[in-house]
Amino acid sequence: MLQINDLSYRIEGKPILENATAAIPSGHKVGLIGRNGAGKTTLLKLILGELAPDTGSITWPRNARLGHVAQEAPGGPDSLIDWVLSADTERASLLAEAETATDPTRIADIQVRLTDIDAHAAPARAASILSGLGFDHAAQRRPCSVFSGGWRMRVALAGVLLTQPEILLLDEPTNYLDLEGTIWLEQHLKTYPETVIIVSHDRDLLNTAVSSILQLDRGKLTLFAGGYDAFEDALRERQRLEGKMKKKQDSERQRLQAFIDRFKAKATKAKQAQSRVKALARMKPIASAIEESVVPFAFPTPEKPLASPIVRMETATVGYTPDAPILTDLNLRIDRDDRIALLGANGNGKSTFAKLIAGRLPPLTGLSKSLDKMRVGYFAQHQLDELNARATPYDYIAKLMPEASEAQKRSKLAGFGFGAQKAETRCENLSGGEKARLMLALTAFHAPHLMILDEPTNHLDVDSRQALIQALAEYDGAVLIISHDRHLVEATADRLWIVANRTVRAYDGDIETYRSELLRSRNTPDAASGLDGEKAVNGSRGNNEPTSAPTTSPAERRKAAAAKRAELAPMKKRVTAAEKLMEKLTSKLDQLDHALAAPGLFTNEPAKAQSMMIERGTIEKQLAEAEEAWLAVSEAYEAAEVELSTLSETVGA
């Protein structure tokens, strides 16, 4: 059992936890929830021992291992599968010792322990976990250094899941997962045999993967049985009963006070009046339920509605190089009131498609046409990192409203939750949720006809997500949304499009049908071997799947194999060039991050710091584009290799 006893912790005098107490039985799955800034991450750090409490204690069973995802993503030349296996330090240590041990007793002990921890099955388990998190068989053998930060964090998550610690702590793990990865993690946690504490604002995850909700509210911890929906019901009932009890107590207090006021000056009643004074003092007041209001989002209505379709595509292709398109054969339209959610694993081209719709990436071939007067608002996660660290929300709005009065600027900011104090707070001091609010305000500022929202909820708490859903329901324009939050997709989208097999197509089912098909595809032999689960969902052969060899003569097949080998050489060069570019860009990012971490840089050289932040944002964008291009050429190369292998087998090569 994990026991939290009268825990108190303050930051700069501000109470984060005050005499907080909770007991989590072994093997329980617990969702830790609370408003942004409530102290959830702080509590995890206290459990891990990274912070020391002011008072109180945290205890857990002796010899129990605590596991968490490190903040620093893995890098270096190690392959993904090797890095994940190395995360199990006990297994790695025992295997190394087994190579050199000479004492027969020790050798026997090592082999027994390796059997106990199921060490020989670890490679298969690691491959299965990586596959579930979106890495196919080929990707698992590539070095960590060629992947961007978000993908590396998935590898870090795979490492901690492989070790199966007795107490697993996860802080917003879905922030770097796509919908497919989130669904896999949800299923994995449901069958995880040990204790799990997960900080999350994902309503569906909290309804299906946990058995209890631990609420952190105003420094106190309260444990509720059941998932998030059950928690909401229990909380409402609790608040109703507390309100009823408070009303009854207030009535009693008024009666006692009236008696005291009436008889305290009379000698014959002084004793009775004094006893009621003591009774009133002993009566512990019941605090009224305080519901912290969430500032709503407000998306302005486009001034002039446009005729449908506002976007039209005919046999369009899109990518970053003409010889390696990411998506092909695009035949789609977006009407002025559409609510569309893009489904598909990361790396399939969702962000590339969003850039095409936003006009930030032209089609390579075919037609992709938007109405001339259409305004587009584009929200992408990387934009949060591109905010000027020294600027304030007021600076951004003032730049967009140069002719407006002070009151109008302040009113605009207040509409997105930035009061007088927050409006003057530098972006470097804003929380992730506040930065997301600012970016949403800037996205919707010009009343766009189409809003493209790429993972808008990563830093928003549950109530803020609900406020976003409400705002999108009231918004009159079209919406294209990419999100791992199933609740958001179900509540806002009326059309689903799947990005897979190098194209985008309409999906006829709902999100629950898609989830069921995805889970079934993950249990097929193809999925187990690391093939893309999307192909099974689509129910058709993907563009990259090998085809069977034609029934031709051996000479013709040898000729076809030779031609295929000739094709491989330039494809291999493109793959190598893409990997070198990603390594170069990753190295530049590391250098900039090291320079930006220098003490006093932002204070002593603000102009230089700002320039470096802008450069970092540009390079990060280039890295994302390079990674998508690399994924495309890598898939084509791997498919060609498989086809060559099939041809070679038929001619006995």
XYZ file of C-alpha atoms in Angstrom:
653
model
C 0.000 0.000 0.000
C 1.175 3.512 -0.814
C 0.411 5.672 2.227
C 0.437 9.490 2.199
C 0.301 10.801 5.782
C -0.461 14.445 6.696
C 1.675 15.694 3.829
C 2.351 19.445 3.579
C 4.451 21.285 1.035
C 4.793 24.970 0.174
C 6.402 26.805 -2.722
C 7.529 30.344 -1.894
C 5.093 30.371 1.000
C 2.138 29.255 -1.133
C 0.543 26.040 0.202
C 0.439 23.284 -2.442
C -0.408 20.423 -0.060
C -1.811 20.892 3.456
C -2.072 17.856 5.736
C -2.981 15.749 2.705
C -3.682 12.090 3.456
C -4.507 9.146 1.180
C -4.029 5.376 1.115
C -3.699 3.561 -2.228
C -3.950 -0.256 -1.967
C -1.421 -2.363 -3.868
C -2.468 -3.196 -7.410
C -4.926 -0.300 -7.694
C -5.038 1.923 -10.793
C -5.555 5.521 -9.683
C -6.157 8.644 -11.755
C -4.703 11.744 -10.068
C -6.761 14.776 -11.101
C -6.952 18.451 -10.249
C -7.005 21.841 -11.893
C -3.911 23.117 -13.708
C -1.494 24.324 -11.040
C -3.120 22.305 -8.235
C 0.153 20.460 -7.537
C -0.250 17.063 -9.229
C 3.267 16.961 -10.666
C 4.620 18.222 -7.353
C 2.949 15.302 -5.560
C 4.560 12.828 -7.975
C 7.965 14.405 -7.309
C 7.362 14.080 -3.575
C 6.532 10.383 -4.008
C 9.680 9.881 -6.101
C 11.786 11.656 -3.484
C 12.826 14.435 -5.856
C 11.297 16.909 -3.386
C 11.216 16.771 0.413
C 7.925 17.527 2.195
C 7.721 20.280 4.824
C 5.832 17.902 7.115
C 4.282 14.448 6.856
C 5.524 11.302 5.142
C 5.041 8.942 2.212
C 5.564 5.205 2.688
C 5.287 2.138 0.471
C 6.149 -1.575 0.760
C 9.805 -2.400 1.304
C 11.694 -3.396 -1.869
C 8.920 -2.023 -4.086
C 10.326 -0.346 -7.202
C 9.034 3.039 -8.323
C 8.965 3.675 -12.054
C 8.372 6.884 -13.962
C 9.123 8.359 -17.368
C 12.275 10.461 -17.194
C 12.006 14.074 -18.333
C 15.015 13.657 -20.654
C 14.214 11.674 -23.774
C 16.675 8.943 -24.838
C 19.139 9.752 -27.616
C 22.381 8.408 -29.009
C 23.263 5.597 -31.395
C 21.461 2.762 -29.572
C 18.530 1.254 -31.435
C 15.088 1.671 -29.917
C 14.783 -1.999 -28.999
C 18.250 -2.044 -27.394
C 17.536 1.117 -25.399
C 14.236 -0.235 -24.091
C 15.877 -3.527 -23.094
C 18.659 -1.625 -21.318
C 16.020 0.125 -19.194
C 15.631 -3.159 -17.307
C 18.897 -2.663 -15.421
C 18.578 -5.865 -13.383
C 18.241 -7.995 -16.512
C 21.123 -6.191 -18.238
C 23.331 -6.599 -15.166
C 22.545 -10.312 -14.786
C 23.159 -11.041 -18.466
C 26.498 -9.220 -18.321
C 27.501 -11.113 -15.189
C 26.440 -14.420 -16.747
C 29.065 -13.870 -19.462
C 31.939 -13.756 -16.940
C 30.748 -15.712 -13.888
C 32.781 -18.838 -13.065
C 31.384 -19.918 -9.705
C 28.811 -22.692 -10.341
C 26.595 -21.575 -7.450
C 26.520 -17.987 -8.684
C 25.845 -19.123 -12.256
C 22.871 -21.152 -11.004
C 21.580 -18.177 -8.978
C 21.832 -15.920 -12.036
C 19.921 -18.339 -14.249
C 17.210 -18.825 -11.622
C 16.774 -15.065 -11.267
C 16.713 -14.592 -15.058
C 13.963 -17.193 -15.217
C 12.053 -15.494 -12.361
C 12.003 -12.140 -14.153
C 11.196 -13.813 -17.496
C 14.342 -12.258 -18.964
C 14.423 -14.353 -22.125
C 10.954 -13.134 -23.146
C 11.979 -9.484 -22.660
C 12.903 -8.835 -26.329
C 9.470 -10.030 -27.452
C 7.735 -7.938 -24.756
C 9.811 -4.874 -25.658
C 8.954 -5.284 -29.349
C 5.268 -5.656 -28.499
C 5.283 -2.507 -26.350
C 7.125 -0.478 -28.994
C 4.711 -1.732 -31.658
C 1.761 -0.667 -29.522
C 3.286 2.797 -29.178
C 3.611 3.166 -32.948
C 7.072 1.804 -33.857
C 7.072 -0.859 -36.547
C 9.692 -3.609 -36.850
C 12.091 -1.495 -38.927
C 11.773 1.605 -36.714
C 12.624 -0.444 -33.626
C 16.079 -1.087 -35.083
C 16.890 2.519 -35.918
C 18.986 4.673 -33.562
C 17.212 6.863 -31.026
C 19.059 9.910 -32.366
C 17.082 10.026 -35.628
C 13.739 10.504 -33.851
C 12.297 13.806 -32.630
C 11.565 14.569 -28.980
C 7.952 13.374 -28.962
C 8.854 9.995 -30.459
C 11.774 9.603 -28.050
C 9.425 10.166 -25.115
C 7.418 7.184 -26.378
C 10.623 5.140 -26.193
C 11.149 6.321 -22.601
C 7.583 5.235 -21.803
C 8.240 1.832 -23.400
C 11.321 1.435 -21.194
C 9.459 1.992 -17.939
C 6.557 -0.244 -19.034
C 8.987 -3.068 -19.793
C 10.458 -3.025 -16.270
C 6.979 -3.396 -14.676
C 7.728 -1.505 -11.432
C 5.491 -2.234 -8.439
C 4.457 1.440 -8.375
C 4.190 3.106 -11.794
C 3.881 6.912 -11.921
C 2.811 8.513 -15.212
C 2.464 12.271 -15.730
C 0.273 13.081 -18.757
C 1.664 10.209 -20.900
C -0.877 10.789 -23.683
C 0.556 14.248 -24.427
C 3.082 12.626 -26.774
C 0.848 9.821 -28.041
C -1.599 9.810 -30.925
C -5.113 8.374 -30.621
C -3.896 4.917 -31.624
C -1.121 4.972 -29.023
C -3.542 6.253 -26.380
C -5.963 3.387 -27.068
C -3.111 0.876 -26.788
C -1.883 2.421 -23.506
C -5.418 2.345 -22.120
C -5.650 -1.407 -22.766
C -2.135 -2.033 -21.440
C -2.806 -0.224 -18.161
C -6.059 -2.132 -17.651
C -4.086 -5.393 -17.489
C -0.988 -3.991 -15.740
C -0.526 -6.168 -12.637
C 0.914 -3.515 -10.285
C -0.062 -0.139 -8.772
C -0.466 2.763 -11.200
C -0.868 6.469 -10.447
C -1.529 8.420 -13.612
C -1.931 12.178 -13.946
C -4.245 12.757 -16.876
C -6.995 15.023 -18.158
C -8.109 12.460 -20.738
C -11.665 11.627 -19.715
C -11.863 8.330 -21.622
C -8.563 7.116 -20.209
C -9.772 7.972 -16.694
C -13.002 6.085 -17.312
C -11.484 2.877 -18.633
C -7.923 2.435 -17.338
C -8.299 3.319 -13.633
C -10.380 1.948 -10.771
C -10.173 5.019 -8.512
C -9.879 8.786 -8.797
C -7.611 10.712 -6.414
C -8.643 14.366 -6.393
C -6.168 17.069 -5.376
C -8.186 20.154 -4.520
C -6.986 23.154 -2.473
C -4.174 21.132 -0.929
C -6.308 18.151 0.125
C -6.492 14.623 -1.280
C -9.761 12.676 -1.606
C -10.040 9.153 -3.024
C -13.174 8.223 -4.986
C -14.059 4.723 -6.209
C -14.677 4.229 -9.925
C -13.698 6.142 -13.055
C -14.122 9.814 -13.897
C -17.858 9.697 -14.593
C -18.445 7.971 -11.241
C -16.239 10.606 -9.592
C -18.327 13.420 -11.052
C -21.546 11.792 -9.821
C -20.081 11.230 -6.339
C -18.742 14.777 -6.179
C -22.103 16.280 -7.121
C -23.872 14.161 -4.502
C -21.290 15.114 -1.893
C -21.681 18.808 -2.679
C -25.477 18.438 -2.509
C -25.309 16.818 0.935
C -22.785 19.361 2.185
C -25.022 22.171 0.964
C -27.995 20.609 2.746
C -26.004 20.155 5.973
C -24.683 23.715 5.780
C -28.198 25.094 5.382
C -29.335 23.117 8.432
C -26.321 24.224 10.466
C -26.751 27.880 9.475
C -30.343 27.702 10.711
C -29.192 26.238 14.057
C -26.467 28.872 14.426
C -29.032 31.625 13.867
C -31.303 30.108 16.530
C -28.486 29.890 19.097
C -27.260 33.400 18.309
C -30.793 34.798 18.663
C -31.102 33.186 22.133
C -27.710 34.587 23.176
C -28.555 38.094 21.948
C -31.934 38.016 23.707
C -30.950 36.654 27.124
C -27.233 37.368 27.679
C -28.038 40.520 29.702
C -30.648 38.820 31.923
C -29.321 37.359 35.174
C -31.935 34.584 35.229
C -30.921 33.380 31.759
C -27.191 34.145 31.871
C -26.199 30.525 32.568
C -28.272 29.178 29.664
C -26.969 31.937 27.373
C -23.381 31.087 28.323
C -23.913 27.370 27.549
C -25.202 28.313 24.102
C -22.138 30.508 23.517
C -19.984 27.438 24.194
C -22.175 25.278 21.940
C -21.854 27.826 19.148
C -18.074 27.895 19.562
C -17.901 24.092 19.397
C -19.981 23.971 16.205
C -17.465 23.487 13.377
C -18.619 25.489 10.359
C -19.338 23.550 7.170
C -17.658 25.289 4.279
C -19.888 25.921 1.330
C -18.902 24.009 -1.789
C -16.680 26.242 -3.870
C -16.791 25.548 -7.555
C -13.893 27.223 -9.329
C -15.331 28.608 -12.499
C -13.523 27.951 -15.757
C -13.196 30.921 -18.055
C -14.983 29.962 -21.283
C -13.405 30.105 -24.712
C -15.011 32.459 -27.202
C -14.438 31.932 -30.917
C -15.735 34.855 -33.019
C -18.174 34.159 -35.834
C -16.865 34.740 -39.387
C -18.265 38.019 -40.701
C -19.422 36.716 -44.083
C -20.317 33.036 -44.545
C -18.745 31.491 -47.630
C -20.339 29.163 -50.139
C -19.538 25.469 -49.894
C -17.160 23.849 -50.541
C -14.564 26.094 -48.960
C -11.800 23.569 -49.785
C -11.747 21.157 -52.738
C -9.134 18.541 -53.700
C -8.970 16.495 -56.878
C -6.286 13.795 -57.329
C -3.946 15.933 -55.255
C -0.593 14.774 -53.883
C 1.400 16.489 -51.146
C 4.837 16.090 -49.643
C 8.165 17.789 -49.131
C 10.014 16.474 -52.194
C 8.472 15.766 -55.620
C 9.895 12.243 -55.806
C 8.614 11.187 -52.370
C 5.003 12.357 -51.816
C 3.572 11.736 -48.352
C -0.092 11.594 -49.447
C -1.557 10.838 -52.856
C -4.911 10.573 -54.626
C -6.668 13.126 -52.421
C -10.289 13.631 -53.548
C -12.052 15.474 -50.741
C -14.067 18.568 -49.945
C -14.703 20.647 -46.830
C -17.973 22.546 -46.473
C -18.383 25.716 -44.439
C -20.005 23.999 -41.434
C -18.044 20.709 -41.423
C -16.636 19.250 -38.198
C -13.982 16.750 -39.259
C -11.596 14.680 -37.126
C -8.464 13.200 -38.676
C -7.629 9.680 -37.501
C -4.441 7.737 -38.128
C -1.148 6.901 -36.471
C 1.571 9.525 -36.095
C 3.854 9.518 -39.099
C 1.057 8.728 -41.554
C 0.793 12.370 -42.631
C -1.923 14.039 -40.536
C 0.144 17.180 -39.919
C 1.221 17.255 -43.572
C -2.433 17.136 -44.624
C -3.283 19.923 -42.156
C -0.535 22.096 -43.672
C -1.989 21.466 -47.147
C -5.452 22.568 -45.989
C -3.967 25.607 -44.225
C -2.171 26.660 -47.401
C 1.252 26.243 -45.796
C 2.231 23.428 -48.135
C 1.317 23.486 -51.855
C 0.188 20.324 -53.652
C 2.874 18.533 -55.645
C 0.361 17.498 -58.292
C -3.391 17.712 -58.798
C -5.744 20.346 -57.424
C -6.117 21.679 -53.898
C -8.218 24.817 -54.029
C -9.502 27.085 -51.250
C -11.872 30.021 -51.657
C -9.988 33.288 -52.108
C -11.649 35.045 -49.169
C -11.335 32.119 -46.762
C -9.473 32.827 -43.525
C -7.796 29.908 -41.738
C -6.842 29.680 -38.066
C -4.113 27.097 -37.468
C -3.220 25.787 -33.982
C -0.247 23.407 -33.722
C 1.551 22.195 -30.594
C 4.986 23.391 -31.698
C 3.667 26.966 -31.758
C 3.587 26.989 -27.953
C 7.378 26.717 -27.962
C 7.624 29.524 -30.514
C 5.941 32.097 -28.275
C 8.305 34.958 -27.430
C 9.463 34.130 -23.908
C 9.782 37.827 -22.990
C 6.442 38.929 -24.448
C 3.138 39.018 -22.552
C -0.402 38.150 -23.703
C -1.092 41.888 -23.706
C 1.845 42.463 -26.094
C 0.391 39.959 -28.574
C -3.129 41.408 -28.459
C -1.878 45.009 -28.597
C 0.030 44.170 -31.783
C -3.125 42.709 -33.349
C -5.340 45.614 -32.167
C -3.201 48.744 -32.655
C -6.211 51.065 -33.049
C -8.271 49.612 -30.204
C -8.738 51.284 -26.847
C -7.111 49.946 -23.708
C -10.486 48.688 -22.478
C -11.113 46.792 -25.733
C -7.716 45.079 -25.565
C -8.241 44.095 -21.927
C -11.743 42.835 -22.699
C -10.419 40.655 -25.517
C -7.829 39.131 -23.184
C -10.340 38.621 -20.390
C -12.512 36.627 -22.791
C -9.779 33.989 -22.882
C -8.982 33.982 -19.181
C -6.257 36.611 -18.980
C -7.158 39.057 -16.231
C -5.128 42.112 -15.309
C -2.288 40.150 -13.695
C -2.026 37.321 -16.231
C -2.225 39.749 -19.147
C 1.085 41.249 -18.020
C 2.804 37.920 -17.282
C 5.651 36.945 -19.575
C 5.101 33.825 -21.676
C 8.100 32.147 -20.022
C 6.166 32.287 -16.732
C 2.829 31.054 -18.101
C 1.730 27.469 -17.493
C 1.216 25.075 -20.394
C -2.554 25.517 -20.124
C -2.238 29.321 -20.191
C 0.014 29.175 -23.254
C -2.546 26.943 -24.974
C -5.293 29.471 -24.151
C -3.174 32.269 -25.609
C -2.493 30.315 -28.807
C -6.195 29.495 -29.174
C -7.017 33.186 -28.750
C -4.498 34.103 -31.468
C -5.758 31.288 -33.722
C -9.348 32.553 -33.575
C -8.527 36.279 -33.470
C -9.397 37.093 -37.094
C -12.688 35.127 -37.035
C -11.507 32.358 -39.395
C -13.879 30.438 -41.631
C -11.896 27.261 -40.907
C -10.018 26.356 -37.730
C -7.389 23.611 -37.857
C -6.632 22.351 -34.349
C -3.677 19.958 -34.043
C -3.708 18.479 -30.490
C -5.240 21.572 -28.821
C -5.942 19.893 -25.449
C -2.498 18.621 -24.396
C -2.103 21.219 -21.648
C -5.767 21.770 -20.751
C -7.439 20.258 -17.683
C -10.736 18.372 -17.891
C -12.921 21.423 -17.270
C -11.015 23.571 -19.779
C -11.423 20.798 -22.350
C -15.153 20.851 -21.717
C -15.137 24.633 -22.175
C -13.347 24.146 -25.515
C -15.991 21.624 -26.594
C -18.715 24.134 -25.737
C -16.966 26.903 -27.665
C -16.582 24.702 -30.755
C -20.288 23.808 -30.555
C -21.144 27.519 -30.691
C -18.597 28.373 -33.400
C -20.158 28.885 -36.846
C -17.163 28.002 -39.032
C -15.654 24.685 -40.116
C -13.301 22.701 -37.863
C -10.580 20.184 -38.726
C -9.281 18.556 -35.558
C -6.405 16.186 -34.777
C -6.548 14.859 -31.239
C -5.813 11.818 -29.074
C -8.731 12.850 -26.810
C -11.612 10.551 -27.800
C -14.115 12.543 -25.755
C -13.212 15.718 -27.667
C -13.488 13.924 -31.017
C -16.841 12.330 -30.130
C -18.266 15.615 -28.842
C -17.151 17.864 -31.717
C -16.727 15.873 -34.936
C -19.563 14.746 -37.194
C -17.240 13.351 -39.888
C -14.177 11.118 -39.539
C -11.348 10.918 -42.057
C -8.567 8.298 -41.878
C -5.011 9.119 -42.909
C -3.362 5.828 -43.918
C -1.841 3.988 -46.852
C -0.524 7.312 -48.237
C -3.963 8.853 -48.659
C -6.943 10.298 -46.789
C -10.412 8.830 -47.028
C -13.762 9.139 -45.275
C -14.501 6.645 -42.506
C -18.115 5.490 -42.189
C -18.042 4.228 -38.594
C -17.887 6.169 -35.323
C -14.922 6.545 -32.981
C -15.927 3.510 -30.911
C -16.076 1.346 -34.051
C -12.648 2.634 -35.036
C -11.313 1.802 -31.573
C -12.695 -1.736 -31.750
C -11.252 -2.323 -35.221
C -7.895 -0.950 -34.135
C -7.742 -3.247 -31.104
C -8.666 -6.233 -33.274
C -5.958 -5.306 -35.776
C -3.391 -5.125 -32.986
C -4.158 -8.749 -32.134
C -3.615 -10.038 -35.671
C -0.352 -11.741 -36.678
C 0.545 -8.772 -38.878
C 0.139 -6.377 -35.959
C 2.190 -8.584 -33.673
C 5.066 -8.568 -36.142
C 5.115 -4.797 -36.223
C 3.115 -4.018 -39.352
C 1.032 -0.862 -39.382
C -2.276 -1.548 -37.643
C -3.963 1.021 -39.869
C -3.737 -1.409 -42.782
C -5.844 -3.908 -40.907
C -8.327 -1.183 -39.939
C -8.709 -0.220 -43.577
C -9.385 -3.818 -44.530
C -7.341 -3.544 -47.719
C -3.799 -4.105 -48.893
C -1.632 -1.040 -48.249
C 0.523 0.601 -50.893
C 3.660 -0.582 -49.102
C 2.721 -4.234 -48.634
C 4.561 -6.801 -50.709
C 2.681 -8.418 -53.530
C 3.090 -12.043 -54.500
C 5.428 -12.814 -57.365
C 3.746 -13.130 -60.776
C 3.633 -16.459 -62.514
C 6.357 -15.745 -65.081
C 9.446 -17.598 -66.271
C 12.589 -17.772 -64.063
C 14.471 -15.551 -66.525
C 11.810 -12.869 -66.369
C 11.759 -13.052 -62.578
C 15.558 -12.731 -62.443
C 15.288 -9.702 -64.709
C 12.582 -8.182 -62.468
C 14.734 -8.827 -59.391
C 17.715 -7.115 -61.047
C 15.558 -4.102 -61.922
C 14.281 -3.936 -58.369
C 17.866 -4.063 -57.021
C 18.761 -1.150 -59.308
C 15.865 0.834 -57.834
C 17.066 0.238 -54.286
C 20.379 2.091 -54.577
C 18.993 5.628 -55.106
C 16.226 4.962 -52.574
C 18.836 3.922 -50.009
C 20.748 7.152 -50.689
C 17.607 9.207 -50.024
C 17.014 7.345 -46.745
C 20.630 7.928 -45.660
C 20.468 11.595 -46.646
C 17.232 12.065 -44.688
C 18.732 10.395 -41.599
C 21.849 12.602 -41.810
C 19.661 15.708 -42.092
C 17.664 14.693 -39.018
C 20.865 14.011 -37.080
C 22.224 17.420 -38.112
C 19.033 19.230 -37.096
C 18.848 17.274 -33.828
C 22.453 18.240 -33.062
C 21.638 21.910 -33.717
C 18.656 21.691 -31.362
C 20.817 20.138 -28.647
C 23.396 22.921 -29.046
C 20.720 25.606 -28.839
C 19.106 23.993 -25.793
C 22.500 23.892 -24.090
C 23.114 27.564 -24.915
C 19.623 28.609 -23.786
C 20.183 26.889 -20.450
C 23.094 29.221 -19.661
C 22.451 31.109 -16.378
C 21.456 34.731 -16.834
C 21.059 34.543 -20.604
C 17.486 35.887 -20.674
C 18.348 38.602 -18.136
C 21.710 39.755 -19.498
C 21.211 39.206 -23.231
C 17.447 39.218 -23.927
C 17.866 40.046 -27.637
C 20.250 37.141 -28.146
C 17.958 34.822 -26.185
C 14.960 35.836 -28.279
C 16.911 35.284 -31.502
C 17.984 31.845 -30.312
C 14.384 30.936 -29.378
C 13.200 31.945 -32.856
C 16.019 29.914 -34.435
C 15.093 26.938 -32.232
C 11.463 27.098 -33.381
C 12.550 27.192 -37.041
C 14.866 24.208 -36.645
C 12.215 22.245 -34.740
C 9.803 22.847 -37.609
C 12.441 21.740 -40.129
C 13.070 18.597 -38.068
C 9.372 17.699 -38.071
C 9.216 18.138 -41.855
C 12.429 16.156 -42.335
C 11.053 13.355 -40.159
C 7.861 13.102 -42.210
C 9.898 13.009 -45.427
C 12.164 10.343 -43.947
C 9.190 8.219 -42.911
C 7.868 8.302 -46.458
C 11.138 7.343 -48.173
C 11.894 4.713 -45.499
C 8.536 3.019 -46.004
C 9.046 2.972 -49.771
C 12.551 1.528 -49.368
C 11.398 -1.177 -46.927
C 8.543 -2.173 -49.231
C 10.954 -2.446 -52.144
C 13.314 -4.574 -50.043
C 10.499 -6.960 -49.142
C 9.394 -7.193 -52.770
C 12.990 -7.895 -53.858
C 13.261 -10.600 -51.212
C 10.060 -12.216 -52.502
C 11.313 -12.094 -56.096
C 14.706 -13.491 -55.106
C 13.135 -16.439 -53.303
C 11.153 -17.400 -56.422
C 14.317 -17.613 -58.541
C 16.419 -19.278 -55.854
C 18.685 -16.259 -55.412
